[in-house]
Amino acid sequence: MADPDPTSPSPAPHKRRKRYAGKNPRKFADKYKEHDPERYAGDVAKVIASGKTPAGSHRPIMVTEILAALALQPGETVVDCTLGYGGHTREMLAKIAPKGRLIGLDVDPIEQPKTIARLRAAGFGEDAFTAVRSNFAGLPKVLAELGLTGADAILADLGISSMQLDDPTRGFTFKHDGPLDLRLNPTREPTAASWLARVREADLAAALADNADEPKAELIARELVAKRSITPFTRTQQLAEALREILRLPPPGRGVETDDSPLRRVFQALRIAVNDEFGVLDLFLRHLPSCLQSGGRVAILTFHSGEDRRVKQAFKAGLRDGVYSSVSEDVIRARGEELRANPRSSSAKLRWAVRA
Ligand SMILES: C[S@@+](CC[C@H](N)C(=O)[O-])C[C@H]1O[C@@H](n2cnc3c(N)ncnc32)[C@H](O)[C@@H]1O
């Protein structure tokens, strides 16, 4: 038998897929088809058709309504303050082509490089798309460093992406065990674990009430502070179990339909506190008029009352002071098919404003 030709490329090594129990993978890391949508398009389409978001991706919310509010024109300069998976960015890039430019900000050093790679692979070069790792509270500095005096349109789609939420190693979900982290930018302190270890009981109760409208904020704060002195909270499911005990909720997976909303609210409150989300939103809203050209449009998508209240008040004050020439009168909500197809759209609220 002839020796194999050393110059011919060797066949790609066969990779065994990970083994998992049951028909479909349940763990985030095992959902290998969903993590590779280009290769497994059919399987990913089935996941979407079932009303779920494929692992490792994010479906943009209220795209039609946002594009209507921003009224983008070819050649315009746009800022996507919350790049995420790049879903809104792609839609906006299509509207501003040819010769348009989009600046995409995100604080997440884990997901942002993947999104940049996807957008570059889709053909968006540096002339059309510039990615910046920055908090949107620093938008004036980002624009100044790029030599821009203002944008024609700005979008902020607040909160976290499905990729962040679904990845147990980021600690955003109580549904899987992971470190109690909840940082959008894991290079910045504190983690949720260290925040929860130090926070005073009264401040914890205030965070639960203000960040998530938690009706049992005082009880939960008192009990968590008592429990942490015995064992510090370091894992998501450890905290979830403690909350179930405090609120006398049945443990999950016993065939009983459990109401997880109190757990969701506590995790939301921690996330908002750890990332100072209200502080950066207030700063962003204050700087916003100076970041828009005259006639420039802004659209902001919020996911809970604390965020929406801030946006509503800032736009209303801006209209009164003549900073904005018009603002959305009512909040705009997702409708019909989108609500069915993407349950995450049900809490979304959209508001827009036009710079005078
Ligand atoms: C809801 S997702 C955006 C999804 C995106 N619109 C899409 O279509 O894929 C929110 C993103 O904003 C980022 N983010 C949240 N707060 C931020 C802030 N203050 N500054 C910059 N990025 C932020 C998060 O890391 C996350 O990637």
mmCIF file of C-alpha atoms and ligand atoms in Angstrom:
data_model
loop_
_atom_site.group_PDB
_atom_site.id
_atom_site.type_symbol
_atom_site.label_atom_id
_atom_site.label_comp_id
_atom_site.label_asym_id
_atom_site.label_seq_id
_atom_site.Cartn_x
_atom_site.Cartn_y
_atom_site.Cartn_z
ATOM 1 C CA MET A 1 0.000 0.000 0.000
ATOM 2 C CA ALA A 2 1.352 3.446 -0.916
ATOM 3 C CA ASP A 3 2.300 5.803 1.875
ATOM 4 C CA PRO A 4 -0.247 8.569 2.364
ATOM 5 C CA ASP A 5 0.704 11.742 0.515
ATOM 6 C CA PRO A 6 2.141 14.014 3.232
ATOM 7 C CA THR A 7 1.142 17.098 1.230
ATOM 8 C CA SER A 8 -2.574 16.195 1.017
ATOM 9 C CA PRO A 9 -4.740 17.681 3.775
ATOM 10 C CA SER A 10 -5.548 15.185 6.507
ATOM 11 C CA PRO A 11 -9.277 14.552 7.029
ATOM 12 C CA ALA A 12 -10.897 16.560 9.824
ATOM 13 C CA PRO A 13 -10.782 14.502 13.031
ATOM 14 C CA HIS A 14 -14.174 12.977 13.808
ATOM 15 C CA LYS A 15 -15.666 14.719 16.840
ATOM 16 C CA ARG A 16 -18.011 12.647 18.964
ATOM 17 C CA ARG A 17 -20.923 14.663 20.176
ATOM 18 C CA LYS A 18 -21.325 14.998 23.911
ATOM 19 C CA ARG A 19 -23.546 12.424 25.552
ATOM 20 C CA TYR A 20 -26.612 13.643 27.415
ATOM 21 C CA ALA A 21 -29.582 11.958 29.047
ATOM 22 C CA GLY A 22 -32.940 11.950 27.196
ATOM 23 C CA LYS A 23 -33.963 12.745 23.626
ATOM 24 C CA ASN A 24 -32.948 16.401 23.588
ATOM 25 C CA PRO A 25 -30.041 18.128 25.335
ATOM 26 C CA ARG A 26 -31.151 20.077 28.397
ATOM 27 C CA LYS A 27 -27.894 21.664 29.467
ATOM 28 C CA PHE A 28 -26.798 24.890 27.775
ATOM 29 C CA ALA A 29 -23.350 23.501 26.859
ATOM 30 C CA ASP A 30 -24.840 20.338 25.297
ATOM 31 C CA LYS A 31 -27.112 22.200 22.858
ATOM 32 C CA TYR A 32 -24.398 21.974 20.224
ATOM 33 C CA LYS A 33 -26.783 22.317 17.258
ATOM 34 C CA GLU A 34 -28.265 25.549 18.604
ATOM 35 C CA HIS A 35 -24.768 26.935 19.176
ATOM 36 C CA ASP A 36 -23.993 26.382 15.469
ATOM 37 C CA PRO A 37 -26.996 27.883 13.619
ATOM 38 C CA GLU A 38 -25.206 28.086 10.244
ATOM 39 C CA ARG A 39 -24.591 24.312 10.243
ATOM 40 C CA TYR A 40 -27.851 23.138 11.794
ATOM 41 C CA ALA A 41 -30.314 25.647 10.310
ATOM 42 C CA GLY A 42 -33.213 23.145 10.198
ATOM 43 C CA ASP A 43 -32.889 22.157 13.866
ATOM 44 C CA VAL A 44 -32.567 25.779 14.924
ATOM 45 C CA ALA A 45 -35.709 26.686 12.913
ATOM 46 C CA LYS A 46 -37.605 23.985 14.848
ATOM 47 C CA VAL A 47 -36.498 25.491 18.171
ATOM 48 C CA ILE A 48 -37.683 28.951 17.030
ATOM 49 C CA ALA A 49 -41.008 27.558 15.752
ATOM 50 C CA SER A 50 -41.627 26.061 19.207
ATOM 51 C CA GLY A 51 -41.512 29.581 20.703
ATOM 52 C CA LYS A 52 -38.023 29.198 22.194
ATOM 53 C CA THR A 53 -34.816 31.111 21.571
ATOM 54 C CA PRO A 54 -31.970 28.839 20.427
ATOM 55 C CA ALA A 55 -29.160 28.566 22.997
ATOM 56 C CA GLY A 56 -26.348 31.042 22.377
ATOM 57 C CA SER A 57 -28.492 33.432 20.333
ATOM 58 C CA HIS A 58 -31.015 36.237 20.850
ATOM 59 C CA ARG A 59 -34.105 37.241 18.891
ATOM 60 C CA PRO A 60 -34.457 41.008 18.456
ATOM 61 C CA ILE A 61 -37.662 42.397 19.924
ATOM 62 C CA MET A 62 -40.154 44.804 18.279
ATOM 63 C CA VAL A 63 -38.014 45.270 15.172
ATOM 64 C CA THR A 64 -40.853 46.708 13.040
ATOM 65 C CA GLU A 65 -41.878 49.212 15.713
ATOM 66 C CA ILE A 66 -38.270 50.283 16.350
ATOM 67 C CA LEU A 67 -37.529 50.771 12.650
ATOM 68 C CA ALA A 68 -40.746 52.802 12.297
ATOM 69 C CA ALA A 69 -39.730 55.029 15.237
ATOM 70 C CA LEU A 70 -36.162 55.543 13.998
ATOM 71 C CA ALA A 71 -37.148 56.195 10.337
ATOM 72 C CA LEU A 72 -33.586 55.444 9.168
ATOM 73 C CA GLN A 73 -32.317 56.757 5.841
ATOM 74 C CA PRO A 74 -29.433 55.555 3.657
ATOM 75 C CA GLY A 75 -26.144 57.179 4.632
ATOM 76 C CA GLU A 76 -27.114 57.950 8.243
ATOM 77 C CA THR A 77 -24.962 57.451 11.346
ATOM 78 C CA VAL A 78 -26.584 55.254 13.976
ATOM 79 C CA VAL A 79 -25.603 54.062 17.455
ATOM 80 C CA ASP A 80 -26.792 50.723 18.799
ATOM 81 C CA CYS A 81 -26.025 51.190 22.500
ATOM 82 C CA THR A 82 -26.757 47.545 23.307
ATOM 83 C CA LEU A 83 -25.282 45.448 20.511
ATOM 84 C CA GLY A 84 -26.037 42.040 22.097
ATOM 85 C CA TYR A 85 -26.360 39.375 19.398
ATOM 86 C CA GLY A 86 -26.517 42.117 16.750
ATOM 87 C CA GLY A 87 -30.125 41.423 15.691
ATOM 88 C CA HIS A 88 -31.283 45.054 15.728
ATOM 89 C CA THR A 89 -27.907 46.138 14.387
ATOM 90 C CA ARG A 90 -28.306 43.989 11.258
ATOM 91 C CA GLU A 91 -31.773 45.386 10.602
ATOM 92 C CA MET A 92 -30.533 48.950 11.040
ATOM 93 C CA LEU A 93 -27.444 48.362 8.867
ATOM 94 C CA ALA A 94 -29.760 47.241 6.066
ATOM 95 C CA LYS A 95 -31.728 50.503 6.333
ATOM 96 C CA ILE A 96 -28.735 52.874 6.349
ATOM 97 C CA ALA A 97 -26.904 51.184 3.447
ATOM 98 C CA PRO A 98 -25.269 52.365 1.292
ATOM 99 C CA LYS A 99 -22.739 54.611 3.010
ATOM 100 C CA GLY A 100 -24.363 54.454 6.429
ATOM 101 C CA ARG A 101 -22.343 53.833 9.572
ATOM 102 C CA LEU A 102 -23.349 52.045 12.745
ATOM 103 C CA ILE A 103 -21.483 52.192 16.060
ATOM 104 C CA GLY A 104 -22.278 49.182 18.271
ATOM 105 C CA LEU A 105 -21.616 49.434 22.023
ATOM 106 C CA ASP A 106 -21.661 46.675 24.604
ATOM 107 C CA VAL A 107 -20.047 46.126 27.993
ATOM 108 C CA ASP A 108 -19.870 42.341 27.656
ATOM 109 C CA PRO A 109 -16.327 41.141 26.842
ATOM 110 C CA ILE A 110 -17.540 37.539 26.357
ATOM 111 C CA GLU A 111 -20.389 37.961 23.850
ATOM 112 C CA GLN A 112 -19.290 41.119 22.014
ATOM 113 C CA PRO A 113 -16.305 39.510 20.194
ATOM 114 C CA LYS A 114 -18.582 36.696 18.942
ATOM 115 C CA THR A 115 -21.095 39.244 17.619
ATOM 116 C CA ILE A 116 -18.342 41.258 15.918
ATOM 117 C CA ALA A 117 -17.067 38.068 14.237
ATOM 118 C CA ARG A 118 -20.597 37.183 13.033
ATOM 119 C CA LEU A 119 -21.147 40.665 11.608
ATOM 120 C CA ARG A 120 -17.762 40.710 9.892
ATOM 121 C CA ALA A 121 -18.469 37.229 8.445
ATOM 122 C CA ALA A 122 -21.799 38.601 7.163
ATOM 123 C CA GLY A 123 -19.840 41.205 5.194
ATOM 124 C CA PHE A 124 -20.032 44.299 7.415
ATOM 125 C CA GLY A 125 -16.595 45.915 7.314
ATOM 126 C CA GLU A 126 -15.168 48.669 9.522
ATOM 127 C CA ASP A 127 -16.567 51.339 7.156
ATOM 128 C CA ALA A 128 -20.160 50.239 7.929
ATOM 129 C CA PHE A 129 -19.864 48.833 11.446
ATOM 130 C CA THR A 130 -17.627 49.949 14.322
ATOM 131 C CA ALA A 131 -17.756 47.998 17.570
ATOM 132 C CA VAL A 132 -16.822 49.683 20.848
ATOM 133 C CA ARG A 133 -16.558 48.017 24.255
ATOM 134 C CA SER A 134 -18.166 50.680 26.385
ATOM 135 C CA ASN A 135 -20.947 51.345 28.797
ATOM 136 C CA PHE A 136 -23.608 53.462 27.072
ATOM 137 C CA ALA A 137 -23.320 55.910 29.961
ATOM 138 C CA GLY A 138 -20.028 56.888 28.275
ATOM 139 C CA LEU A 139 -21.614 57.565 24.857
ATOM 140 C CA PRO A 140 -20.476 61.241 24.628
ATOM 141 C CA LYS A 141 -16.842 60.128 25.065
ATOM 142 C CA VAL A 142 -17.244 57.319 22.491
ATOM 143 C CA LEU A 143 -18.654 59.765 19.911
ATOM 144 C CA ALA A 144 -15.929 62.334 20.638
ATOM 145 C CA GLU A 145 -13.188 59.714 20.227
ATOM 146 C CA LEU A 146 -14.651 58.738 16.849
ATOM 147 C CA GLY A 147 -14.746 62.406 15.811
ATOM 148 C CA LEU A 148 -18.543 62.451 15.628
ATOM 149 C CA THR A 149 -20.619 65.436 16.761
ATOM 150 C CA GLY A 150 -23.825 63.399 17.105
ATOM 151 C CA ALA A 151 -25.860 60.512 15.716
ATOM 152 C CA ASP A 152 -28.897 60.543 13.436
ATOM 153 C CA ALA A 153 -30.442 57.739 15.448
ATOM 154 C CA ILE A 154 -29.780 55.909 18.709
ATOM 155 C CA LEU A 155 -31.213 52.623 19.961
ATOM 156 C CA ALA A 156 -30.980 51.177 23.467
ATOM 157 C CA ASP A 157 -32.510 47.733 24.112
ATOM 158 C CA LEU A 158 -31.976 47.476 27.853
ATOM 159 C CA GLY A 159 -31.205 44.530 30.088
ATOM 160 C CA ILE A 160 -29.602 41.269 29.158
ATOM 161 C CA SER A 161 -29.524 39.068 26.094
ATOM 162 C CA SER A 162 -30.748 35.485 25.884
ATOM 163 C CA MET A 163 -27.113 34.342 25.507
ATOM 164 C CA GLN A 164 -26.235 35.907 28.855
ATOM 165 C CA LEU A 165 -29.392 34.656 30.563
ATOM 166 C CA ASP A 166 -29.086 31.094 29.318
ATOM 167 C CA ASP A 167 -25.386 30.615 30.063
ATOM 168 C CA PRO A 168 -25.213 29.098 33.595
ATOM 169 C CA THR A 169 -21.591 30.196 34.022
ATOM 170 C CA ARG A 170 -22.762 33.842 34.013
ATOM 171 C CA GLY A 171 -25.099 33.225 36.959
ATOM 172 C CA PHE A 172 -28.080 35.205 35.588
ATOM 173 C CA THR A 173 -30.545 32.332 35.938
ATOM 174 C CA PHE A 174 -31.876 30.467 38.954
ATOM 175 C CA LYS A 175 -32.948 27.627 36.671
ATOM 176 C CA HIS A 176 -29.470 26.113 36.442
ATOM 177 C CA ASP A 177 -26.682 25.973 38.949
ATOM 178 C CA GLY A 178 -23.808 28.388 38.465
ATOM 179 C CA PRO A 179 -21.739 30.964 40.304
ATOM 180 C CA LEU A 180 -23.810 33.791 41.789
ATOM 181 C CA ASP A 181 -22.226 36.319 39.435
ATOM 182 C CA LEU A 182 -24.764 38.353 37.361
ATOM 183 C CA ARG A 183 -22.204 40.809 35.963
ATOM 184 C CA LEU A 184 -22.690 42.104 32.416
ATOM 185 C CA ASN A 185 -18.967 42.833 32.465
ATOM 186 C CA PRO A 186 -17.232 40.082 34.452
ATOM 187 C CA THR A 187 -14.030 42.145 34.686
ATOM 188 C CA ARG A 188 -15.755 44.639 37.022
ATOM 189 C CA GLU A 189 -16.520 44.067 40.695
ATOM 190 C CA PRO A 190 -18.717 43.257 42.530
ATOM 191 C CA THR A 191 -20.208 39.867 41.770
ATOM 192 C CA ALA A 192 -23.729 39.301 43.079
ATOM 193 C CA ALA A 193 -22.224 36.944 45.675
ATOM 194 C CA SER A 194 -19.933 39.626 47.106
ATOM 195 C CA TRP A 195 -22.652 42.306 46.885
ATOM 196 C CA LEU A 196 -25.090 40.042 48.757
ATOM 197 C CA ALA A 197 -22.461 39.201 51.378
ATOM 198 C CA ARG A 198 -22.013 42.877 52.314
ATOM 199 C CA VAL A 199 -25.274 44.717 51.648
ATOM 200 C CA ARG A 200 -27.158 46.080 54.695
ATOM 201 C CA GLU A 201 -30.592 44.586 55.312
ATOM 202 C CA ALA A 202 -32.387 47.908 54.674
ATOM 203 C CA ASP A 203 -30.516 48.442 51.400
ATOM 204 C CA LEU A 204 -31.300 44.907 50.273
ATOM 205 C CA ALA A 205 -35.005 45.446 50.998
ATOM 206 C CA ALA A 206 -34.889 48.758 49.088
ATOM 207 C CA ALA A 207 -33.164 47.093 46.114
ATOM 208 C CA LEU A 208 -35.781 44.323 45.999
ATOM 209 C CA ALA A 209 -38.618 46.856 46.109
ATOM 210 C CA ASP A 210 -37.120 49.465 43.766
ATOM 211 C CA ASN A 211 -35.475 47.161 41.217
ATOM 212 C CA ALA A 212 -38.177 44.520 40.934
ATOM 213 C CA ASP A 213 -41.352 45.736 42.744
ATOM 214 C CA GLU A 214 -40.983 42.756 45.107
ATOM 215 C CA PRO A 215 -43.996 42.830 47.491
ATOM 216 C CA LYS A 216 -42.219 40.753 50.172
ATOM 217 C CA ALA A 217 -38.975 42.752 50.017
ATOM 218 C CA GLU A 218 -38.601 43.211 53.786
ATOM 219 C CA LEU A 219 -39.250 39.578 54.664
ATOM 220 C CA ILE A 220 -36.839 38.329 51.993
ATOM 221 C CA ALA A 221 -34.116 40.810 53.009
ATOM 222 C CA ARG A 222 -34.418 39.905 56.699
ATOM 223 C CA GLU A 223 -34.277 36.162 56.029
ATOM 224 C CA LEU A 224 -31.441 36.324 53.496
ATOM 225 C CA VAL A 225 -29.322 38.391 55.892
ATOM 226 C CA ALA A 226 -29.979 35.821 58.657
ATOM 227 C CA LYS A 227 -29.121 32.923 56.351
ATOM 228 C CA ARG A 228 -25.934 34.465 54.945
ATOM 229 C CA SER A 229 -24.422 34.688 58.437
ATOM 230 C CA ILE A 230 -24.584 30.864 58.573
ATOM 231 C CA THR A 231 -23.531 30.123 54.953
ATOM 232 C CA PRO A 232 -22.583 32.833 52.452
ATOM 233 C CA PHE A 233 -24.455 32.680 49.134
ATOM 234 C CA THR A 234 -22.126 31.691 46.314
ATOM 235 C CA ARG A 235 -24.292 29.624 43.901
ATOM 236 C CA THR A 236 -27.477 30.427 41.977
ATOM 237 C CA GLN A 237 -29.374 27.320 43.072
ATOM 238 C CA GLN A 238 -28.300 27.744 46.676
ATOM 239 C CA LEU A 239 -29.950 31.176 46.624
ATOM 240 C CA ALA A 240 -32.991 29.787 44.765
ATOM 241 C CA GLU A 241 -33.426 27.056 47.401
ATOM 242 C CA ALA A 242 -33.144 29.596 50.219
ATOM 243 C CA LEU A 243 -35.795 31.776 48.561
ATOM 244 C CA ARG A 244 -38.140 28.803 48.131
ATOM 245 C CA GLU A 245 -37.704 28.048 51.819
ATOM 246 C CA ILE A 246 -38.317 31.667 52.870
ATOM 247 C CA LEU A 247 -41.395 32.003 50.653
ATOM 248 C CA ARG A 248 -42.622 28.444 51.312
ATOM 249 C CA LEU A 249 -42.621 27.589 47.609
ATOM 250 C CA PRO A 250 -42.596 23.903 46.649
ATOM 251 C CA PRO A 251 -39.313 22.579 45.231
ATOM 252 C CA PRO A 252 -39.283 22.412 41.414
ATOM 253 C CA GLY A 253 -39.715 19.254 39.352
ATOM 254 C CA ARG A 254 -42.287 17.403 41.484
ATOM 255 C CA GLY A 255 -45.008 17.586 38.847
ATOM 256 C CA VAL A 256 -46.452 20.690 40.552
ATOM 257 C CA GLU A 257 -46.633 23.907 38.529
ATOM 258 C CA THR A 258 -44.581 26.371 40.650
ATOM 259 C CA ASP A 259 -44.745 30.137 40.443
ATOM 260 C CA ASP A 260 -41.152 31.212 39.855
ATOM 261 C CA SER A 261 -41.909 34.923 39.628
ATOM 262 C CA PRO A 262 -40.571 35.809 43.128
ATOM 263 C CA LEU A 263 -37.253 34.115 42.245
ATOM 264 C CA ARG A 264 -37.130 35.940 38.930
ATOM 265 C CA ARG A 265 -37.735 39.246 40.716
ATOM 266 C CA VAL A 266 -34.952 38.660 43.263
ATOM 267 C CA PHE A 267 -32.439 37.766 40.526
ATOM 268 C CA GLN A 268 -33.527 40.834 38.541
ATOM 269 C CA ALA A 269 -33.068 43.054 41.594
ATOM 270 C CA LEU A 270 -29.574 41.657 42.212
ATOM 271 C CA ARG A 271 -28.604 42.099 38.555
ATOM 272 C CA ILE A 272 -29.751 45.717 38.510
ATOM 273 C CA ALA A 273 -27.858 46.452 41.740
ATOM 274 C CA VAL A 274 -24.636 44.697 40.743
ATOM 275 C CA ASN A 275 -24.486 46.444 37.353
ATOM 276 C CA ASP A 276 -25.795 49.790 38.690
ATOM 277 C CA GLU A 277 -28.319 49.684 35.857
ATOM 278 C CA PHE A 278 -30.461 52.592 37.075
ATOM 279 C CA GLY A 279 -27.374 54.769 37.670
ATOM 280 C CA VAL A 280 -26.064 54.231 34.132
ATOM 281 C CA LEU A 281 -29.535 54.676 32.600
ATOM 282 C CA ASP A 282 -29.937 58.024 34.401
ATOM 283 C CA LEU A 283 -26.529 59.169 33.111
ATOM 284 C CA PHE A 284 -27.337 58.004 29.578
ATOM 285 C CA LEU A 285 -30.701 59.827 29.574
ATOM 286 C CA ARG A 286 -28.987 63.003 30.786
ATOM 287 C CA HIS A 287 -26.321 62.853 28.027
ATOM 288 C CA LEU A 288 -28.683 61.693 25.289
ATOM 289 C CA PRO A 289 -29.708 65.078 23.804
ATOM 290 C CA SER A 290 -26.053 66.076 23.348
ATOM 291 C CA CYS A 291 -25.426 62.810 21.442
ATOM 292 C CA LEU A 292 -28.163 63.418 18.844
ATOM 293 C CA GLN A 293 -28.054 65.663 15.774
ATOM 294 C CA SER A 294 -30.927 68.100 15.413
ATOM 295 C CA GLY A 295 -33.837 65.978 14.100
ATOM 296 C CA GLY A 296 -32.127 62.829 15.415
ATOM 297 C CA ARG A 297 -34.326 60.016 16.768
ATOM 298 C CA VAL A 298 -33.901 57.782 19.798
ATOM 299 C CA ALA A 299 -35.777 54.580 20.664
ATOM 300 C CA ILE A 300 -35.485 52.856 24.034
ATOM 301 C CA LEU A 301 -36.813 49.394 24.817
ATOM 302 C CA THR A 302 -37.312 48.710 28.536
ATOM 303 C CA PHE A 303 -38.313 45.557 30.391
ATOM 304 C CA HIS A 304 -39.627 46.668 33.759
ATOM 305 C CA SER A 305 -41.301 49.575 35.485
ATOM 306 C CA GLY A 306 -38.152 51.108 37.060
ATOM 307 C CA GLU A 307 -36.562 51.521 33.626
ATOM 308 C CA ASP A 308 -39.720 52.676 31.824
ATOM 309 C CA ARG A 309 -40.471 55.298 34.473
ATOM 310 C CA ARG A 310 -37.025 56.863 33.995
ATOM 311 C CA VAL A 311 -37.306 56.964 30.207
ATOM 312 C CA LYS A 312 -40.854 58.369 30.337
ATOM 313 C CA GLN A 313 -39.868 61.139 32.755
ATOM 314 C CA ALA A 314 -36.687 62.089 30.851
ATOM 315 C CA PHE A 315 -38.556 62.321 27.531
ATOM 316 C CA LYS A 316 -41.419 64.280 29.103
ATOM 317 C CA ALA A 317 -38.995 66.762 30.726
ATOM 318 C CA GLY A 318 -37.067 67.059 27.436
ATOM 319 C CA LEU A 319 -40.267 67.858 25.528
ATOM 320 C CA ARG A 320 -41.263 70.475 28.120
ATOM 321 C CA ASP A 321 -37.805 72.106 27.965
ATOM 322 C CA GLY A 322 -37.703 72.118 24.157
ATOM 323 C CA VAL A 323 -34.842 69.606 23.986
ATOM 324 C CA TYR A 324 -37.083 67.147 22.122
ATOM 325 C CA SER A 325 -39.568 68.287 19.467
ATOM 326 C CA SER A 326 -41.789 65.231 19.923
ATOM 327 C CA VAL A 327 -41.942 62.102 22.050
ATOM 328 C CA SER A 328 -44.125 58.957 21.979
ATOM 329 C CA GLU A 329 -47.394 59.740 23.751
ATOM 330 C CA ASP A 330 -47.998 56.215 24.959
ATOM 331 C CA VAL A 331 -45.789 53.266 25.490
ATOM 332 C CA ILE A 332 -45.662 50.899 22.477
ATOM 333 C CA ARG A 333 -45.996 47.145 23.178
ATOM 334 C CA ALA A 334 -45.273 43.977 21.209
ATOM 335 C CA ARG A 335 -48.355 42.585 19.510
ATOM 336 C CA GLY A 336 -49.957 39.466 18.032
ATOM 337 C CA GLU A 337 -47.601 37.008 16.448
ATOM 338 C CA GLU A 338 -44.463 38.312 18.194
ATOM 339 C CA LEU A 339 -46.036 37.777 21.628
ATOM 340 C CA ARG A 340 -46.789 34.176 20.710
ATOM 341 C CA ALA A 341 -43.475 33.495 19.024
ATOM 342 C CA ASN A 342 -41.232 35.166 21.594
ATOM 343 C CA PRO A 343 -42.500 35.218 25.204
ATOM 344 C CA ARG A 344 -39.624 37.520 26.150
ATOM 345 C CA SER A 345 -41.355 40.291 24.152
ATOM 346 C CA SER A 346 -44.343 40.391 26.531
ATOM 347 C CA SER A 347 -42.662 42.691 29.066
ATOM 348 C CA ALA A 348 -41.032 44.998 26.470
ATOM 349 C CA LYS A 349 -42.048 48.681 26.386
ATOM 350 C CA LEU A 350 -40.866 51.000 23.624
ATOM 351 C CA ARG A 351 -40.626 54.790 23.789
ATOM 352 C CA TRP A 352 -39.125 57.212 21.262
ATOM 353 C CA ALA A 353 -38.159 60.887 21.079
ATOM 354 C CA VAL A 354 -37.007 63.306 18.357
ATOM 355 C CA ARG A 355 -34.249 65.871 19.089
ATOM 356 C CA ALA A 356 -35.338 69.454 18.506
HETATM 357 C C1 LIG B 1 -31.305 42.943 25.382
HETATM 358 S S1 LIG B 1 -29.646 42.753 24.906
HETATM 359 C C2 LIG B 1 -29.574 43.506 23.332
HETATM 360 C C3 LIG B 1 -29.945 42.601 22.204
HETATM 361 C C4 LIG B 1 -29.772 43.214 20.847
HETATM 362 N N1 LIG B 1 -30.633 44.347 20.641
HETATM 363 C C5 LIG B 1 -29.958 42.186 19.763
HETATM 364 O O1 LIG B 1 -30.828 42.382 18.890
HETATM 365 O O2 LIG B 1 -29.242 41.191 19.745
HETATM 366 C C6 LIG B 1 -28.837 43.932 25.896
HETATM 367 C C7 LIG B 1 -27.352 44.020 25.654
HETATM 368 O O3 LIG B 1 -26.921 45.277 26.175
HETATM 369 C C8 LIG B 1 -25.769 45.124 26.920
HETATM 370 N N2 LIG B 1 -25.801 46.174 27.928
HETATM 371 C C9 LIG B 1 -26.604 46.251 29.013
HETATM 372 N N3 LIG B 1 -26.368 47.381 29.698
HETATM 373 C C10 LIG B 1 -25.391 48.040 29.029
HETATM 374 C C11 LIG B 1 -24.735 49.283 29.221
HETATM 375 N N4 LIG B 1 -25.006 50.066 30.276
HETATM 376 N N5 LIG B 1 -23.814 49.661 28.322
HETATM 377 C C12 LIG B 1 -23.521 48.868 27.242
HETATM 378 N N6 LIG B 1 -24.106 47.678 27.016
HETATM 379 C C13 LIG B 1 -25.035 47.271 27.882
HETATM 380 C C14 LIG B 1 -25.818 43.725 27.478
HETATM 381 O O4 LIG B 1 -24.517 43.254 27.738
HETATM 382 C C15 LIG B 1 -26.518 42.970 26.345
HETATM 383 O O5 LIG B 1 -25.583 42.441 25.458
#
